[in-house]
Coordinates of C-alpha atoms in Angstrom, one line a residue:
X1 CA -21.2 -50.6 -23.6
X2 CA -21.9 -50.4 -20.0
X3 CA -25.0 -52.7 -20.2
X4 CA -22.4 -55.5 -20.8
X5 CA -19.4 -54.7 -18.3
X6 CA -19.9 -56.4 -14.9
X7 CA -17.3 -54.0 -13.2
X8 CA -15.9 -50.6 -14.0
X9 CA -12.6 -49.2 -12.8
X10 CA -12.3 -45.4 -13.1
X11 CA -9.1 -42.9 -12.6
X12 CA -11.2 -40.2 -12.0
X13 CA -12.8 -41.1 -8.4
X14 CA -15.8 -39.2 -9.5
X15 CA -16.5 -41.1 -12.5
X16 CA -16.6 -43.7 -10.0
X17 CA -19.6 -42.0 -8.2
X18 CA -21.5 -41.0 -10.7
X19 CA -21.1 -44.4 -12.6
X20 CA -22.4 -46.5 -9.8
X21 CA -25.0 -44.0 -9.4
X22 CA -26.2 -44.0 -13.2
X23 CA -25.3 -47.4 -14.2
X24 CA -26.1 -49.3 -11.2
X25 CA -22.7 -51.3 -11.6
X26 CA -20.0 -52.0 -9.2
X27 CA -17.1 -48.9 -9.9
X28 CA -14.1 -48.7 -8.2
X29 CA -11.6 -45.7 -8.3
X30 CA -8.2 -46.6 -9.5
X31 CA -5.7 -44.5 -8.8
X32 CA -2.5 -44.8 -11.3
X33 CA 0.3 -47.3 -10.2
X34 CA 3.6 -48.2 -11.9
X35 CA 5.5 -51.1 -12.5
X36 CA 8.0 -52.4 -9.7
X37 CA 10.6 -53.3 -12.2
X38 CA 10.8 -49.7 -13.9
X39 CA 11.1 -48.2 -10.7
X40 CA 14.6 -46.5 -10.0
X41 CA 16.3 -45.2 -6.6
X42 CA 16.6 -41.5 -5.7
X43 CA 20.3 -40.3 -5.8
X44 CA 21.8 -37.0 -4.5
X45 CA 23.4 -34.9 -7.5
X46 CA 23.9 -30.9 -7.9
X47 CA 22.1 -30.6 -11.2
X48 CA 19.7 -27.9 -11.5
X49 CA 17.8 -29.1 -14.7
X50 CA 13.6 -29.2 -14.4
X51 CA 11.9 -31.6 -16.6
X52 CA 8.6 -31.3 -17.8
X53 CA 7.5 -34.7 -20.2
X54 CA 4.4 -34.1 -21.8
X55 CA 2.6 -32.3 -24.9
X56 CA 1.9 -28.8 -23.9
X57 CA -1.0 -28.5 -25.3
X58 CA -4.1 -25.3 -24.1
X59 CA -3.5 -24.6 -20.6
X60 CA -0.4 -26.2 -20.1
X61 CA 0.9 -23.9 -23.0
X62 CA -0.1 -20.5 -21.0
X63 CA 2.1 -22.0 -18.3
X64 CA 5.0 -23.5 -19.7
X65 CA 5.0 -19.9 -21.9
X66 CA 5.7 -18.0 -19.3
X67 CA 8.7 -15.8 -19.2
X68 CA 10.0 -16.5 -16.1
X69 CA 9.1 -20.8 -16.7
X70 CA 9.7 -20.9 -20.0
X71 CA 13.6 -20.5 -19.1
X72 CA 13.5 -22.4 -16.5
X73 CA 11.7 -25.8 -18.2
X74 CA 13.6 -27.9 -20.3
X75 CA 11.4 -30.9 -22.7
X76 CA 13.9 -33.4 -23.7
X77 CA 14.4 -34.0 -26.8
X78 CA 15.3 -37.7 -27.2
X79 CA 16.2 -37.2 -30.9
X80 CA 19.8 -37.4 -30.2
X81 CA 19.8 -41.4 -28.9
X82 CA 19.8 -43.4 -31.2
X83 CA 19.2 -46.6 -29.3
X84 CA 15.9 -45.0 -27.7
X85 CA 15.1 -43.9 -30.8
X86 CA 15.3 -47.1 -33.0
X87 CA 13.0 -48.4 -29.9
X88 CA 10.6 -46.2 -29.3
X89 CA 9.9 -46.1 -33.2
X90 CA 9.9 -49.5 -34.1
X91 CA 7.3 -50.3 -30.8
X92 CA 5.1 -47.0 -32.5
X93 CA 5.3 -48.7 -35.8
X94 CA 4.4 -51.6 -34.9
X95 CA 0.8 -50.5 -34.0
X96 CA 0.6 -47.0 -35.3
X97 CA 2.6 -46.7 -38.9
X98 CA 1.5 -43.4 -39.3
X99 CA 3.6 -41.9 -36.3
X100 CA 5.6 -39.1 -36.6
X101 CA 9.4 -40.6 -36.4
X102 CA 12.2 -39.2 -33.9
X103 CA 14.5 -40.1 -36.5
X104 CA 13.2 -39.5 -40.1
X105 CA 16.1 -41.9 -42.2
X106 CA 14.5 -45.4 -40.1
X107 CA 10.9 -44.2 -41.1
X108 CA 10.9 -46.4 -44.6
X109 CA 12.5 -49.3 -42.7
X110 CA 10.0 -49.4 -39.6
X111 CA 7.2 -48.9 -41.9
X112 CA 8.1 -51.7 -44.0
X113 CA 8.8 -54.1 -41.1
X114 CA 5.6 -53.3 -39.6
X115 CA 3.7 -53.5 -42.4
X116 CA 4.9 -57.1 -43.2
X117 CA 4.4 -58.3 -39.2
X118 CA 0.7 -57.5 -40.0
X119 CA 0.9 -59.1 -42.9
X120 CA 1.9 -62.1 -41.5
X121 CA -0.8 -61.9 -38.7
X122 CA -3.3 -61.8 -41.0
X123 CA -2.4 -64.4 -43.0
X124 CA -1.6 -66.5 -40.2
X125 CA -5.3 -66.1 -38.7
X126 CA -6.7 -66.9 -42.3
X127 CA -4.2 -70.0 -42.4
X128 CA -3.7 -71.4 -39.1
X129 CA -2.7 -74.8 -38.6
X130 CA -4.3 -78.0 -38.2
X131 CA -4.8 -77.5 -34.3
X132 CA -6.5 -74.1 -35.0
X133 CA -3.1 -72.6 -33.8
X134 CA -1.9 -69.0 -35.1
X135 CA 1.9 -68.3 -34.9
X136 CA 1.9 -64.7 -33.3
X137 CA 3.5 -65.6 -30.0
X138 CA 7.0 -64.8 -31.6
X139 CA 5.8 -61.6 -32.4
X140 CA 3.8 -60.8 -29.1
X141 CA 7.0 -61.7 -27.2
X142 CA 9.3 -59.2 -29.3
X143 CA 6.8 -56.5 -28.7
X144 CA 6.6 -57.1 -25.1
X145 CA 10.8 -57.0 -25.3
X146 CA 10.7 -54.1 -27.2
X147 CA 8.6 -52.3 -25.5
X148 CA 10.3 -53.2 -22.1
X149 CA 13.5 -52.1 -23.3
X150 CA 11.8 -48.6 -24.2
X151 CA 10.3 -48.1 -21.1
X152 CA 13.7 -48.6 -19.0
X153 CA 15.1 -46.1 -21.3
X154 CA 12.8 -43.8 -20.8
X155 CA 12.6 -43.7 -17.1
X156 CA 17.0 -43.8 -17.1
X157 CA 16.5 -40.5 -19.5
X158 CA 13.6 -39.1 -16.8
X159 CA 16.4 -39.8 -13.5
X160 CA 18.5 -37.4 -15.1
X161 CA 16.5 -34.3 -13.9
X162 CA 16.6 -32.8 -11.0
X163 CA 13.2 -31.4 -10.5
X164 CA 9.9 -32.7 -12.7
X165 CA 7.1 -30.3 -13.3
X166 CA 3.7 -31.6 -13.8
X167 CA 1.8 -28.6 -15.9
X168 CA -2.2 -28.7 -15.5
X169 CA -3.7 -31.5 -17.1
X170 CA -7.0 -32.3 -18.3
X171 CA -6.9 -35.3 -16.4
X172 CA -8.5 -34.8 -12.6
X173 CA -6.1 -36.8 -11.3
X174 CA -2.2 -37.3 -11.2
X175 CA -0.9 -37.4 -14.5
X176 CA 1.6 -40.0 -16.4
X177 CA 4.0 -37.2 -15.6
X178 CA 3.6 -37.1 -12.6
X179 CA 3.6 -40.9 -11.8
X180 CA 6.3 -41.4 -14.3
X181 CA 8.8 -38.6 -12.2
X182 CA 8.0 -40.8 -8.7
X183 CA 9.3 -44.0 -11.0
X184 CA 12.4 -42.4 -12.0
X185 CA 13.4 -40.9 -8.5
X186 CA 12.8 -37.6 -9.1
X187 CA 10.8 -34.6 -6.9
X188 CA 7.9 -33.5 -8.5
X189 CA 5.4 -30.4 -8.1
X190 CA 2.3 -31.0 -9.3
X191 CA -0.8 -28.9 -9.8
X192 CA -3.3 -29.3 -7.5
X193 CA -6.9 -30.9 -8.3
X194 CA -9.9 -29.2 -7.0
X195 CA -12.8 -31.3 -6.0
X196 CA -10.8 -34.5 -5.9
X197 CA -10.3 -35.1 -1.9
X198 CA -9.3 -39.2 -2.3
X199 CA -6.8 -38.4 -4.7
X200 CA -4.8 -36.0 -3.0
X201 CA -4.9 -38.3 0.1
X202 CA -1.8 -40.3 -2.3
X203 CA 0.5 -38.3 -1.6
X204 CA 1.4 -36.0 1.0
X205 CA 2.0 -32.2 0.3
X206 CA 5.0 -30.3 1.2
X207 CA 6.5 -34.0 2.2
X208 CA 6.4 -36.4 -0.7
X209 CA 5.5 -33.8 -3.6
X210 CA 4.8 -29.9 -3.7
X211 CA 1.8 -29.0 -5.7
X212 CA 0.6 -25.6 -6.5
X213 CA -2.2 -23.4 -8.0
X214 CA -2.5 -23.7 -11.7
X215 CA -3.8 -20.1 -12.1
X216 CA -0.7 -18.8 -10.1
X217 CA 2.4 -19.4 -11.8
X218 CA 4.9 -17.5 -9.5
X219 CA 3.9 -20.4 -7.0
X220 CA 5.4 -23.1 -9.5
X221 CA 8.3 -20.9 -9.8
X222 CA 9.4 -20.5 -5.9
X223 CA 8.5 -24.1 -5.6
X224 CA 11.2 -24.9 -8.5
X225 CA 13.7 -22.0 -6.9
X226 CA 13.4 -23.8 -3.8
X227 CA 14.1 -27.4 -5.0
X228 CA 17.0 -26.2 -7.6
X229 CA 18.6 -24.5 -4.4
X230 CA 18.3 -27.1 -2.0
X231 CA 19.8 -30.9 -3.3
X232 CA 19.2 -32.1 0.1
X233 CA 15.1 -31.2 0.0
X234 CA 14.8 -33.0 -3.6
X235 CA 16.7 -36.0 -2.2
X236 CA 14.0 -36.5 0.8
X237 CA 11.0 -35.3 -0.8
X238 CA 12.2 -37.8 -3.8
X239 CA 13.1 -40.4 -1.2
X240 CA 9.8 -40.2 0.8
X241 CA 7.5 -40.4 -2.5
X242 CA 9.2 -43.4 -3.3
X243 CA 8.9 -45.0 -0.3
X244 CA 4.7 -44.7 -0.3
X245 CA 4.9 -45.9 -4.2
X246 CA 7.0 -49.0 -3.5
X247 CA 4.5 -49.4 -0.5
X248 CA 0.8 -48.6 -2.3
X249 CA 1.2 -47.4 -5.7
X250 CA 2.8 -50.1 -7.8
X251 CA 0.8 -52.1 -10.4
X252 CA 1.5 -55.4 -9.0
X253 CA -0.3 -53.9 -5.8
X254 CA -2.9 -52.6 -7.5
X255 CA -3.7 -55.2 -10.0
X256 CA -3.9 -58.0 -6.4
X257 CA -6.5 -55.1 -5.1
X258 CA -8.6 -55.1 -7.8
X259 CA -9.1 -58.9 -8.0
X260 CA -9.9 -59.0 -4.6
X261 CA -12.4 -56.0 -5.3
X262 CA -14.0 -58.0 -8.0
X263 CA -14.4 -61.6 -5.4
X264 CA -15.2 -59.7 -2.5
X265 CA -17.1 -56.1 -3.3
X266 CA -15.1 -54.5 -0.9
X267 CA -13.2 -51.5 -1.8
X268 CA -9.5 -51.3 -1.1
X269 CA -7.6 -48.5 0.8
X270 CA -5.0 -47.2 -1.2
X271 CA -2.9 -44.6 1.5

């Protein structure tokens, strides 16, 4: 594919390297960003409840399975909504049928609505109308309000922790997690990614997030005993991580850097 692509953009800022190295194309390293309109003030509150969002799959599993974490993590289970529910399932459905369902008694009725919204794509690309038209705007625009609604549920569920744990990811750079607890206005500790200097430039340690080893687990539990303790450290570590996202990290920025990237060929400073 690369043969056809005039520019790349890469998460990983040494895919980056090693693509305009290899490939000879223009690569850019795109750190993640999140929307402006999901994103949702820090408030101070005594809970003591630590999220972690995420399948904890491999070496995630060895951490979160630790004595000491495993009764100190909590995964939501959103099961019991049945607003975000209905949502998320009938956005999944649309695209992906086969889906496990949060709530198994809507699974024959998604399935069947999805199914006949293809349906009528399909026909309607095989019999469009004179102009060469195809009536799937209606649908586009229900997705896009479905799928909206779901998100702002999501991150309203996310605000209600306290503390949000990013466990090790394959991923070397910050994580959906991650990114997604900034959004919803919560402190995060994060594991710490070797080899990637530009990415931890994003954030600053100890101020705006605490990250730790991945192979040393009692360091992911002070950090959570110290944020659980302390409402007044979540609220400005929360506070301050907000502040550099609104400032550098939302899509809206990102997406105006990039386009400017592509005009221009020079690279943008993120931090």
């Amino acid at each position: 594919i690369m043969p056809f692509l005039t520019h790349v953009c890469c998460m990983d800022e040494a895919d980056a390297r090693e693509l305009k190295h290899q490939y000879q194309r223009p690569a850019l390293w795109y750190p993640p960003s999140v929307p402006r309109q999901f994103i949702i003030s820090p408030t101070k509150h005594a809970g003591r409840r630590v999220c972690f969002m995420g399948n904890p799959y491999l070496k995630r599993r060895i951490v979160a399975e630790h004595p000491e974490l495993r009764q100190r993590i909590s995964r939501p289970n959103f099961a019991w909504d049945p607003v975000f529910s209905l949502i998320y399932n009938i956005a999944s459905f649309a695209f992906h049928p086969g889906i496990r369902m949060f709530s198994a008694p809507w699974a024959a009725y998604l399935k069947a609505t999805a199914v006949r919204s293809r349906e009528r794509i399909i026909r309607n690309r095989i019999c469009s109308d004179s102009a060469g038209g195809m009536d799937v705007f209606p649908y586009q625009n229900a997705m896009r309000a479905i799928r909206l609604m779901a998100g702002r549920l999501w991150f309203e569920h996310y605000s209600r922790a306290s503390v949000a744990v990013s466990l090790p990811s394959y991923c070397k750079f910050y994580s959906g997690s991650v990114m997604d607890s900034l959004t919803a206005g919560v402190p995060v500790i994060a594991p710490q990614i070797p080899d990637r200097p530009r990415n931890a430039s994003l954030f600053e340690a100890g101020k705006e997030m605490l990250l730790y080893n991945p192979d040393q687990p009692q360091e992911l539990i002070r950090h959570i005993c110290r944020l659980q303790d302390d409402p007044d450290l979540r609220f400005e570590i929360a506070r301050a991580a907000q502040k550099k996202l609104l400032e550098s990290h939302t899509l809206e920025t990102r997406i105006r850097q990039v386009l400017t990237w592509i005009e221009s060929g020079v690279e943008p400073v993120y931090c």
